Short mmCIF file of C-alpha atoms in Angstrom, two decimals:
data_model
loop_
_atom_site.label_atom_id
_atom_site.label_comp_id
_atom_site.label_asym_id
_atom_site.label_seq_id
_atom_site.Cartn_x
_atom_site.Cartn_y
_atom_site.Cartn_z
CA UNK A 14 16.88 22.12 6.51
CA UNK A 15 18.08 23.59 9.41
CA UNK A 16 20.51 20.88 10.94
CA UNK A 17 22.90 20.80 7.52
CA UNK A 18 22.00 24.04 5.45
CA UNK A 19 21.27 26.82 7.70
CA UNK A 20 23.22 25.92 10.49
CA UNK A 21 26.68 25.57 8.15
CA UNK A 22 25.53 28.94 7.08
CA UNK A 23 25.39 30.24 10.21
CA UNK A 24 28.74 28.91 11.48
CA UNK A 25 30.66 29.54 8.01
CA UNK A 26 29.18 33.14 8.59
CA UNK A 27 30.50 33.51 12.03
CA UNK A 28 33.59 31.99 11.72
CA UNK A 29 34.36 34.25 8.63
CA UNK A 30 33.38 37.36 10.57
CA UNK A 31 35.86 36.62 13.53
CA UNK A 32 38.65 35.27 11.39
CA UNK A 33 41.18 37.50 9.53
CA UNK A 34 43.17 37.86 6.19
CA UNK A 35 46.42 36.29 6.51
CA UNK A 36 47.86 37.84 3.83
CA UNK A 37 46.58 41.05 5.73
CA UNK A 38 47.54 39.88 9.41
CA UNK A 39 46.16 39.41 12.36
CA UNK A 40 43.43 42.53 13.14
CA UNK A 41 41.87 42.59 9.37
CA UNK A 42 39.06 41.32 7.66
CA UNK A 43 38.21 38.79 5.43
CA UNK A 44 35.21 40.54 3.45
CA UNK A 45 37.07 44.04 3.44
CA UNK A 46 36.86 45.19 -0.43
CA UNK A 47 40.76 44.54 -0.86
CA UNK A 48 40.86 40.96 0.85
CA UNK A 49 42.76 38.43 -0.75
CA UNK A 50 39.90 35.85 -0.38
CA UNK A 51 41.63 33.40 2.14
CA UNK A 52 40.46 33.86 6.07
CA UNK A 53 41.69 32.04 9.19
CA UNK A 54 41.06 31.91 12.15
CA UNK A 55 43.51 31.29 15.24
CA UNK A 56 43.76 27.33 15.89
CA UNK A 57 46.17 25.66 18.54
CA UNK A 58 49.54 27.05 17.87
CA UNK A 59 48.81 28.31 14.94
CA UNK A 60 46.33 29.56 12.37
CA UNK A 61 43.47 27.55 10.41
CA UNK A 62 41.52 28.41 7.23
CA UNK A 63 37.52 28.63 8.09
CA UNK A 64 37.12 26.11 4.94
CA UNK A 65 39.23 23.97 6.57
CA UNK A 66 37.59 24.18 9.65
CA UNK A 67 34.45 23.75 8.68
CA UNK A 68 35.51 20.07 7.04
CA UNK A 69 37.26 19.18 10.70
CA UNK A 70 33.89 19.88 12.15
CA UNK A 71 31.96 17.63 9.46
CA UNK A 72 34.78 15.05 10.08
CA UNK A 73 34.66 15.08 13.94
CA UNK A 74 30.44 14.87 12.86
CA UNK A 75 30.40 11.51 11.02
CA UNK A 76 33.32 10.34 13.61
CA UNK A 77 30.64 10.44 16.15
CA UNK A 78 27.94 9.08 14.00
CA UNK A 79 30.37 6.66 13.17
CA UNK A 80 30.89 5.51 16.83
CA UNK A 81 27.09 5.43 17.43
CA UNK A 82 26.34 3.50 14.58
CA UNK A 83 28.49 0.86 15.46
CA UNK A 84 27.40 0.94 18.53
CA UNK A 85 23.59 0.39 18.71
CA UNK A 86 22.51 0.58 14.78
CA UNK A 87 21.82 -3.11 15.15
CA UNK A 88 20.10 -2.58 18.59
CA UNK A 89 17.64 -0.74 16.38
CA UNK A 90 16.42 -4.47 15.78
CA UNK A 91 15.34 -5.80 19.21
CA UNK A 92 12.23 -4.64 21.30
CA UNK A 93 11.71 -0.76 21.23
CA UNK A 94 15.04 0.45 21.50
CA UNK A 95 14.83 1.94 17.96
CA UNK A 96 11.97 3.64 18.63
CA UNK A 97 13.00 5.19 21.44
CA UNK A 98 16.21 6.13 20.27
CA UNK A 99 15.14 7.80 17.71
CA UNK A 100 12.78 10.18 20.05
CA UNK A 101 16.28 11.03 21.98
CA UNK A 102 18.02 11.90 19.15
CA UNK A 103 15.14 13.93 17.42
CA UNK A 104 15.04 15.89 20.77
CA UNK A 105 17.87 16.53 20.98
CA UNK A 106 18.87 17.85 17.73
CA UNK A 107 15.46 19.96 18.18
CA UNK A 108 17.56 21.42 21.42
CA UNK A 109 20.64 21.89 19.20
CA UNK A 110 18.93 24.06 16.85
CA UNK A 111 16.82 25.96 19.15
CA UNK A 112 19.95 26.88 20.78
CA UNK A 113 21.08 28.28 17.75
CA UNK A 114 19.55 31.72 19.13
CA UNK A 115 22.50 32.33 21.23
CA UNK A 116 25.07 32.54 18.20
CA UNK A 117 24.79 36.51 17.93
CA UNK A 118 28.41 37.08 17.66
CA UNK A 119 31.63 36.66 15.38
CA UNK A 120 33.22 35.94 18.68
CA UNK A 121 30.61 32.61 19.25
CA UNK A 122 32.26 31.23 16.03
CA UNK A 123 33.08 28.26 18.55
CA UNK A 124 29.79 27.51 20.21
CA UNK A 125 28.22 27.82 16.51
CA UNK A 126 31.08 24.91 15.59
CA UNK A 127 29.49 22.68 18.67
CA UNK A 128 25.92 23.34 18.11
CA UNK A 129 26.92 22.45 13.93
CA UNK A 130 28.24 18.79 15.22
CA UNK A 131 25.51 18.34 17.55
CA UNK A 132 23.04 19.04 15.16
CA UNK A 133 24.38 17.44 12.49
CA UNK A 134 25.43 13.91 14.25
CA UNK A 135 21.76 14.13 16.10
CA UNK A 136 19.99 14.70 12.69
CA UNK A 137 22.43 11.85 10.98
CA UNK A 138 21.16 9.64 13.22
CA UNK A 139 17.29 10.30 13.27
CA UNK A 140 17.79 9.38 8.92
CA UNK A 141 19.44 5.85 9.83
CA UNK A 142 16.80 4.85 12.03
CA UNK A 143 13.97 5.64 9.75
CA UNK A 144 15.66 4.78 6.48
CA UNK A 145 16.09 0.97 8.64
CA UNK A 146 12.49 1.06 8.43
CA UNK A 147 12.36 1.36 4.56
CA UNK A 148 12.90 -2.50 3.49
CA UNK A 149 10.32 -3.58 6.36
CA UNK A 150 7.32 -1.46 5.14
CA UNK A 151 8.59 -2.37 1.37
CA UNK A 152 8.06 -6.04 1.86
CA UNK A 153 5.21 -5.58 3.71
CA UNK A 154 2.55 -3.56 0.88
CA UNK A 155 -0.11 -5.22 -0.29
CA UNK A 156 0.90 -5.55 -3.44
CA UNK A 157 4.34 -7.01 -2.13
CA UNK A 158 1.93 -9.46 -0.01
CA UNK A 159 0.16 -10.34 -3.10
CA UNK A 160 3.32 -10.92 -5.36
CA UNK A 161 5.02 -13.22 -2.67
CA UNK A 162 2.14 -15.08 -2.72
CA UNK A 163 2.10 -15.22 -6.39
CA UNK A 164 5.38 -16.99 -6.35
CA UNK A 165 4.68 -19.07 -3.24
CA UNK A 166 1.43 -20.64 -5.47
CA UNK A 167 3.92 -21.01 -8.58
CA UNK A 168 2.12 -18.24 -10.79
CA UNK A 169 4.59 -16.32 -11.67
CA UNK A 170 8.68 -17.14 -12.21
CA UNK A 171 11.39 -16.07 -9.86
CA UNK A 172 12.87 -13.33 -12.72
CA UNK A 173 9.88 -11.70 -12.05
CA UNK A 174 8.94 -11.88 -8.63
CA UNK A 175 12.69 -10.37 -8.53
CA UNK A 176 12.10 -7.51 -10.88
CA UNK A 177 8.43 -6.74 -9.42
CA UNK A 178 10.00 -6.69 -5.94
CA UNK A 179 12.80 -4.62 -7.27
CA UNK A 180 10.26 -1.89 -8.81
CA UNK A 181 7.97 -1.90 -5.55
CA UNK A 182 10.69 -1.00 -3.68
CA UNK A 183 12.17 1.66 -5.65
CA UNK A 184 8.21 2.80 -5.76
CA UNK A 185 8.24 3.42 -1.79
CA UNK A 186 11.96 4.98 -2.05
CA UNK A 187 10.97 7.66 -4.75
CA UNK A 188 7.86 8.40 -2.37
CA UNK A 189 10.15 8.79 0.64
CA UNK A 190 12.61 10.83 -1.48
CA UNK A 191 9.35 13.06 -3.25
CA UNK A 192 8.10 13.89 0.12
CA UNK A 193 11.08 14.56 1.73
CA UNK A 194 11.97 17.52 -1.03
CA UNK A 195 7.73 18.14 -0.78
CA UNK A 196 8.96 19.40 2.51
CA UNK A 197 12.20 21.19 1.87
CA UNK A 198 10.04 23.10 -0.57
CA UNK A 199 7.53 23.98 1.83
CA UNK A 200 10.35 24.64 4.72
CA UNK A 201 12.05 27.10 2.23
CA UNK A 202 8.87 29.28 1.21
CA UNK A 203 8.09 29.31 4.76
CA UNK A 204 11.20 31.01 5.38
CA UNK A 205 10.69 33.74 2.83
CA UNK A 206 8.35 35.11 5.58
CA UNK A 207 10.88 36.49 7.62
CA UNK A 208 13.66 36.46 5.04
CA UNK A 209 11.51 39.42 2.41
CA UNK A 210 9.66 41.50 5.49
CA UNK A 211 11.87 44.46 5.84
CA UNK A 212 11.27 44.09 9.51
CA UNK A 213 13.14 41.01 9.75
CA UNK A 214 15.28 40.51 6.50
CA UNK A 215 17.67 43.43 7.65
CA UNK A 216 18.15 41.92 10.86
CA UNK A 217 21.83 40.16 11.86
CA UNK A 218 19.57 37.77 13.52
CA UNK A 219 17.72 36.69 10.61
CA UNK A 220 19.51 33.07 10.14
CA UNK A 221 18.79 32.86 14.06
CA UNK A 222 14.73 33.48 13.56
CA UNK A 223 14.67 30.61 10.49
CA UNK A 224 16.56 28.00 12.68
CA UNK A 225 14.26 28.60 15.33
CA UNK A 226 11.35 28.83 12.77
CA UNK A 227 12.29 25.21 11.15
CA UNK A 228 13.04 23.53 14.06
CA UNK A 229 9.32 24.98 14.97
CA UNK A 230 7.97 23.41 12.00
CA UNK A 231 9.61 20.12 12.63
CA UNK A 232 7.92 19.94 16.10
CA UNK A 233 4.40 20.58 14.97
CA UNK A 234 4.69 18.16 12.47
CA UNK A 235 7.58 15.62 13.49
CA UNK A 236 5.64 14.94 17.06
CA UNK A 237 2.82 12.83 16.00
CA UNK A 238 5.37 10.05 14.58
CA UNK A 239 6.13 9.57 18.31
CA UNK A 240 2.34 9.99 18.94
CA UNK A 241 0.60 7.40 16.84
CA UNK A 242 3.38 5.16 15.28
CA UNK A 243 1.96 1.32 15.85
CA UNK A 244 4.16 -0.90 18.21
CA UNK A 245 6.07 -3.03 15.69
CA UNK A 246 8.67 -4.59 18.57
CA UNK A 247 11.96 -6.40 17.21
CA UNK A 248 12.40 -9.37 18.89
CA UNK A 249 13.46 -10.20 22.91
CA UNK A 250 17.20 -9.01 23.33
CA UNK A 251 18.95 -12.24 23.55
CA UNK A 252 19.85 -13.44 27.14
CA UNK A 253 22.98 -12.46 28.03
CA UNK A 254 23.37 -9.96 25.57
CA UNK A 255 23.28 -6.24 25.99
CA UNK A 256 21.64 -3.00 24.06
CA UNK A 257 25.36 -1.47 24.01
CA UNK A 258 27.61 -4.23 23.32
CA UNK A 259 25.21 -5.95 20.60
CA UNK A 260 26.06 -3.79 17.62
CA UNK A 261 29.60 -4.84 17.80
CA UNK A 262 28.60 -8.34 18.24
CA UNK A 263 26.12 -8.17 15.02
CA UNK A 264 28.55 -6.27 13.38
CA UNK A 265 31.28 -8.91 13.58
CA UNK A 266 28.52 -11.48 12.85
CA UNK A 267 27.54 -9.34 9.61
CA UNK A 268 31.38 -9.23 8.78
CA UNK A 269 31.90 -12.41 9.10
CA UNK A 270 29.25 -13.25 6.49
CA UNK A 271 31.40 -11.03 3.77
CA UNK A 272 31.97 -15.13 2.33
CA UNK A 273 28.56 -15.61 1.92
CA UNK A 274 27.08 -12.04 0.91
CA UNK A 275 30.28 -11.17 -1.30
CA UNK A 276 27.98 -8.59 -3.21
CA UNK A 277 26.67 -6.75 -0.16
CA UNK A 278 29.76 -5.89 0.64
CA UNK A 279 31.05 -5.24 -2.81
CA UNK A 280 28.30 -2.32 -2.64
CA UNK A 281 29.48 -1.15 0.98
CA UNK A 282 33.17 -0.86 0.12
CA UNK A 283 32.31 1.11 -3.07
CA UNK A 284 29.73 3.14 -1.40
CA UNK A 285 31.98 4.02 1.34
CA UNK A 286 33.85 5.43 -1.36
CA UNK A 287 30.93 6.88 -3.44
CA UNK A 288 29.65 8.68 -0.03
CA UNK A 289 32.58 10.48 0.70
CA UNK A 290 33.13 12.28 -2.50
CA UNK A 291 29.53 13.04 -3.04
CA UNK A 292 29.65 13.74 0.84
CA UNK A 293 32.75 16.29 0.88
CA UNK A 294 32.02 17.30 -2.52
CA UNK A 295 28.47 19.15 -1.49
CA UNK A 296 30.03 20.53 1.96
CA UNK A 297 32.88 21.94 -0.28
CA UNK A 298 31.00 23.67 -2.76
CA UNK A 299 28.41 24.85 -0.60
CA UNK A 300 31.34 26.19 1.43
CA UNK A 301 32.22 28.27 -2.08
CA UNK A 302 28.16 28.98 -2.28
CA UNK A 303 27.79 30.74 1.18
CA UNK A 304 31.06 32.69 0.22
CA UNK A 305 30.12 33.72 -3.07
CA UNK A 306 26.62 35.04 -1.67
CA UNK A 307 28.25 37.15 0.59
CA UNK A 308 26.27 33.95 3.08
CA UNK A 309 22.50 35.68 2.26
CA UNK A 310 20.12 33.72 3.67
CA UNK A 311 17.78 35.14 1.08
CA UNK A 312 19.48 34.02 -1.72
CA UNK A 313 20.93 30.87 -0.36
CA UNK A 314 17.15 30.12 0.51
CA UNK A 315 16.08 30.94 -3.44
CA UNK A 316 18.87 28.59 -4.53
CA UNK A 317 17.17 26.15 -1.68
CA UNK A 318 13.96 26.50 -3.41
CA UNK A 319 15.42 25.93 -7.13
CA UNK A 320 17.00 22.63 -6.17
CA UNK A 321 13.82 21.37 -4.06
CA UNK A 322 11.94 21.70 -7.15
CA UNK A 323 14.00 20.34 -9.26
CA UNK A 324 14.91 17.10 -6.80
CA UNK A 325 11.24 16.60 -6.92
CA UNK A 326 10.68 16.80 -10.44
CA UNK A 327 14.79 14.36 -10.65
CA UNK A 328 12.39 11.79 -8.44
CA UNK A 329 9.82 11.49 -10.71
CA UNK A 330 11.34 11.44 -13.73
CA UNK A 331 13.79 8.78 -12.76
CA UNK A 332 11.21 6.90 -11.18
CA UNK A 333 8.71 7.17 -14.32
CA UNK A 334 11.15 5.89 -16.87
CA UNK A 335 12.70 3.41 -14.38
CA UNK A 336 9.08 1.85 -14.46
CA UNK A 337 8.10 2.65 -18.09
CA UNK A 338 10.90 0.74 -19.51
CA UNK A 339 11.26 -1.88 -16.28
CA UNK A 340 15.01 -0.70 -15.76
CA UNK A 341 16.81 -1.83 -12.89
CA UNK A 342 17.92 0.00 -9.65
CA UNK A 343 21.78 -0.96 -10.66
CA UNK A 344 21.29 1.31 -13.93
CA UNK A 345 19.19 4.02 -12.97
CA UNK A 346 21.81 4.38 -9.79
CA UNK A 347 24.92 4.62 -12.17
CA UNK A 348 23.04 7.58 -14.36
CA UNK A 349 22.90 9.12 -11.15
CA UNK A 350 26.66 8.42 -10.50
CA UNK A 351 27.78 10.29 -13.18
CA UNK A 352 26.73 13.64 -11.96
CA UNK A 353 28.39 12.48 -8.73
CA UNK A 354 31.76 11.99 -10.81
CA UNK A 355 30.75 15.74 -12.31
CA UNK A 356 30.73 18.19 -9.78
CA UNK A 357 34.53 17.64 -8.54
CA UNK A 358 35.50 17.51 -12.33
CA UNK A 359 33.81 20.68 -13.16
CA UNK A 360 35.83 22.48 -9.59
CA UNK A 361 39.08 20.83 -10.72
CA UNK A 362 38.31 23.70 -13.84
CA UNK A 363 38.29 26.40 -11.38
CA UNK A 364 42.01 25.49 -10.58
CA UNK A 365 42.88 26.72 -13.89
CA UNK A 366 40.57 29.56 -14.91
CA UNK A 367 38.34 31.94 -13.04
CA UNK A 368 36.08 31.76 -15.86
CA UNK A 369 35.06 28.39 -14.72
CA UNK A 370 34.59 26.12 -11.95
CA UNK A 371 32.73 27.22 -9.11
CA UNK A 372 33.92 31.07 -9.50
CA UNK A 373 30.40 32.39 -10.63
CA UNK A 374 26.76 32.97 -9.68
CA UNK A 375 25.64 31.74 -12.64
CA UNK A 376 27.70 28.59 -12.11
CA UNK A 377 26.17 27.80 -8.43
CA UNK A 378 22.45 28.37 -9.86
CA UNK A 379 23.10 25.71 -12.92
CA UNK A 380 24.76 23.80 -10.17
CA UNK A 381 21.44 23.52 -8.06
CA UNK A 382 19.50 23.10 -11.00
CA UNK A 383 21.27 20.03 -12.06
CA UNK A 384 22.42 18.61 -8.70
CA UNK A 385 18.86 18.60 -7.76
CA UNK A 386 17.68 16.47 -10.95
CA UNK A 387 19.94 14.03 -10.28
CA UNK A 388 21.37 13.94 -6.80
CA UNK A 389 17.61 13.32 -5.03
CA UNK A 390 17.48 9.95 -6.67
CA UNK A 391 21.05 9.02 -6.18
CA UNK A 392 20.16 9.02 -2.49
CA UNK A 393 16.92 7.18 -3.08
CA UNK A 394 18.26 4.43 -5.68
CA UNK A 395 21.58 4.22 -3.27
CA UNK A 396 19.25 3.42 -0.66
CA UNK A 397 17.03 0.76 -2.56
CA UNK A 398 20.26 -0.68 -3.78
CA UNK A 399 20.92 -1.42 0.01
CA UNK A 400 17.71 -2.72 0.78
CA UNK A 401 17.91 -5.04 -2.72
CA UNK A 402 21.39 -7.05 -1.04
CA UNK A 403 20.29 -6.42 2.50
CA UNK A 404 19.07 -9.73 4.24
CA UNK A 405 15.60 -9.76 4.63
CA UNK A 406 14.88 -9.40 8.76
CA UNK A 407 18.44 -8.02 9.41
CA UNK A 408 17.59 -4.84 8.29
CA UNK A 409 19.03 -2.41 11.15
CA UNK A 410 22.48 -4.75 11.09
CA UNK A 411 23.03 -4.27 7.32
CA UNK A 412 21.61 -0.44 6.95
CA UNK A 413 23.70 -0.38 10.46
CA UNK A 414 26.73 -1.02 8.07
CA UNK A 415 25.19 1.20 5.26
CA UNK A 416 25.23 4.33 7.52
CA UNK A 417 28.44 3.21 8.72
CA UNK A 418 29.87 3.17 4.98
CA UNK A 419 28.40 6.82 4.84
CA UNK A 420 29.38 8.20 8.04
CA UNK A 421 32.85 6.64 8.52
CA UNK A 422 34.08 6.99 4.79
CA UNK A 423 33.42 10.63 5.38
CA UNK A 424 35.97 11.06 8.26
CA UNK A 425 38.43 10.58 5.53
CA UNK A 426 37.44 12.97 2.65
CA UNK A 427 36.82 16.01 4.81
CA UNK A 428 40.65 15.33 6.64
CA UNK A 429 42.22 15.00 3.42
CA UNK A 430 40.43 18.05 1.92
CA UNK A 431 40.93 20.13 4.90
CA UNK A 432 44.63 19.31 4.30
CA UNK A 433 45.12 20.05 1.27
CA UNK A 434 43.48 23.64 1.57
CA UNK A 435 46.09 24.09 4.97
CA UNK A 436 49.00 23.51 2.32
CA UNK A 437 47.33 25.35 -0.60
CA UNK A 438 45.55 27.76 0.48
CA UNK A 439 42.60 27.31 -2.17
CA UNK A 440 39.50 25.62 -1.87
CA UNK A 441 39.71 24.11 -5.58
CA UNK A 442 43.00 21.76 -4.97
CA UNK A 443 40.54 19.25 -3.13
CA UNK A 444 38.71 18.52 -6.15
CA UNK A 445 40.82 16.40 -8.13
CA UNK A 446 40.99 14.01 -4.93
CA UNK A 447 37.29 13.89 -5.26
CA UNK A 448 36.82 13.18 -8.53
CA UNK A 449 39.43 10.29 -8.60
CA UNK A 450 37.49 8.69 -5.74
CA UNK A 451 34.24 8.90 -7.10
CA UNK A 452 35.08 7.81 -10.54
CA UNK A 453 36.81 4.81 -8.73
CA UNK A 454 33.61 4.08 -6.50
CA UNK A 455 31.31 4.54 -9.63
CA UNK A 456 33.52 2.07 -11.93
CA UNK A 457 33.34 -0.60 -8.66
CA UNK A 458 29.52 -0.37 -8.37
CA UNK A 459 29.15 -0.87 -12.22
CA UNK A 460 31.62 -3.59 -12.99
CA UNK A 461 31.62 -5.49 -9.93
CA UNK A 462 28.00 -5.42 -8.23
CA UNK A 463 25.70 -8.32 -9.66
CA UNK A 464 22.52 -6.88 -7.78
CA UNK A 465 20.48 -10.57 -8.70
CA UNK A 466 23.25 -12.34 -7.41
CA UNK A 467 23.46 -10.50 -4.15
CA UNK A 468 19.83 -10.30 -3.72
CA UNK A 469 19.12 -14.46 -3.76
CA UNK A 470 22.41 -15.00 -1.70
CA UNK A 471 21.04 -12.59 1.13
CA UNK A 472 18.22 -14.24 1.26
CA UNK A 473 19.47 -17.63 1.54
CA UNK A 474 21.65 -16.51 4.45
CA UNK A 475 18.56 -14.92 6.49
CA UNK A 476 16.99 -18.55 5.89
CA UNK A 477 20.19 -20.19 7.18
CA UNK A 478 20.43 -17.43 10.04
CA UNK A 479 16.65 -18.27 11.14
CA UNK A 480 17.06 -22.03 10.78
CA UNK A 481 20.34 -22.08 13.36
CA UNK A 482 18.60 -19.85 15.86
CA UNK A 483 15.67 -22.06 16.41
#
């Protein structure tokens, strides 16, 4: 939790207490009892919102990730290189947030914006590397064993070797997503102890303590990964070629394929899309959260709590009448788009009224309530749609491109935003841009994806890949 919730906390906090109220001038403050609710902060020539700010940051974030991921994503699938990479990036995000004890000040806003991007691009990439490992350890159950053999011995029909494939790995997504929000949960109460002890809870260092508390956490547990993971080694880097240049290489390779894996890329172009309104959407209103809370770690850590429980309890539901009624990824994913199109309509209210949209604490608990029910299996059914056109063996090229489509779409929502509010002046103007491009994304996925399609022709071009290589 620490690299994208606490740590935007801690900056947005920072950044407000050192910026002023323009309509004020220079010298006053933004959380005085008369401010006009705008802050900035001095920037070049000029002055900057903090909103806006904080969406340069997250762009200048998934620019990086952006530049790594095409870089040495498809390394991920030679010899060790993945493994290793990931135990340099894990480190050094754990550095990030441990130096997250030095932000003490307003006047650090600056070092707090470095330490968010380091964090944050660091974390990024730890998720890509494991989520490559997804459609490998999907294929490889036993039950997935068994049911390949099934349809290798003619028992049971392609349709459903398809769907049973389909289900098993939607089965291993929900447990990655379950787990994942098993451990936000756990994260959160864990950080009650210092957030309710008088001692502690009063104390302007309190976000400090729980950064250095989670990261803590992550350590003890995170560690043995490196420990006792098995060897699984990719194969021998081809001669000639080298760790850094590769990715380009594979990625022009998988671009080049767009012909033959027309629905693969379908789904990338409209998830590009999809990602950066969901993407910008969530920094944006949890931008209005941390300012409506007066940035309370307590509270922001009960609201934490509400939508951990409630993404666990979104994963199982989802994934209990996805296999109770044998309904495909394609279908549960667009149920889950449509409280992605949601939350930007319901902030384009609070352009209008003040009775509406984002202006409330009742508004941001609802908010967490329902985000969390549906927005924990967008990200695992977005991921098993991946995996279900992904060719089988080029798993770090294609989820290369997948974290690509989410990193690099979001350079542009966050820019655009971040504009808007410069011209504006209010947070709210940036959600009608959001909504239009996730109701545009949603619309592609559903009318132009043909998931069965996509999945046989990836597979036929891994065979074809294989049979040229040899």
């Amino acid at each position: 939790m620490g690299p994208f919730f606490y740590t935007q906390i801690l900056f947005q906090a920072l950044a407000t207490g050192a910026g002023y109220d323009p309509i004020a001038g220079p010298g006053s403050s933004c959380t005085a009892p008369n401010a006009s609710g705008q802050c900035v902060l001095p920037w070049g020539s000029g002055s900057k919102p903090v909103t806006s700010i904080i969406l340069v940051s997250s762009g200048i974030s998934f620019a990086i990730m952006t530049a790594i991921f095409t870089t040495i994503s498809s390394a991920g699938d030679y010899g060790t290189f993945g493994r290793w990479f990931l135990l340099l990036a894990t480190i050094i995000c754990w550095a990030a947030q441990y130096s997250c004890m030095a932000l003490t000040s307003p006047s650090r806003w600056k070092f707090a914006m470095a330490l968010y991007i380091i964090s944050f691009v660091s974390y990024g990439a730890t998720i890509v590397f494991y989520s490559a490992a997804f459609p490998r350890l999907a294929r490889n159950t036993p039950y997935s064993r068994q049911l390949h053999e099934r349809y290798e011995r003619g028992e049971i029909p392609v349709e459903e070797y398809e769907r049973e494939q389909s289900l098993e790995k939607n089965r291993i997504s929900n447990i990655s997503t379950v787990h994942s929000n098993i451990g936000y949960i756990a994260t959160y109460a864990l950080n009650l102890a210092i957030l309710l002890p008088r001692a502690t809870a009063k104390s302007p260092l309190a976000g400090n303590y729980i950064l250095a508390l989670d990261t803590t956490y992550w350590v003890v547990l995170g560690i043995w990964w490196f420990i006792f993971q098995l060897p699984r080694p990719g194969p021998a880097l081809p001669k000639g070629e080298h760790f850094y240049t590769i990715g380009w290489k594979q990625i022009w390779v998988a671009l080049k394929a767009y012909k033959h894996l027309p629905q693969t890329f379908i789904y990338l172009f409209a998830f590009f899309l999809l990602a950066d309104a969901l993407n910008t959407s969530l920094t944006l209103v949890s931008i209005c959260q941390n300012a409506k809370f007066g940035f309370s770690f307590l509270t922001l850590t009960y609201l934490g709590l509400v939508q951990g429980v409630t993404c666990t309890i979104g994963t199982y539901g989802f994934w209990y009448i996805q296999r109770h009624w044998k309904i495909s990824t394609k279908k549960m994913f667009a149920v889950t788009n449509v409280m992605t199109i949601l939350i930007p309509l319901w902030g384009m209210v609070g352009i209008w009224t003040n009775k509406f949209g984002f202006h409330n604490a009742w508004e941001f608990w609802a908010y967490n309530v329902v985000s969390g029910l549906f927005q924990a299996p967008y990200f695992a059914y977005s991921q098993t749609m991946m995996a279900e056109v992904s060719p089988p063996g080029f798993d770090n090229m294609f989820f290369g491109l997948f974290g690509l489509s989410n990193r690099a779409s979001s350079i542009l929502g966050p820019n655009v935003i971040q504009a808007i509010i410069d011209k504006t002046g209010s947070n709210w103007q940036g959600f009608p841009f959001l909504f239009a491009l996730s109701t545009l994304a949603s619309l592609v996925i559903w009318f132009a994806v043909d998931v069965k399609k996509g999945r046989r022709d990836a597979v036929k071009w891994a065979s074809s890949q294989r049979v040229s290589a040899m």
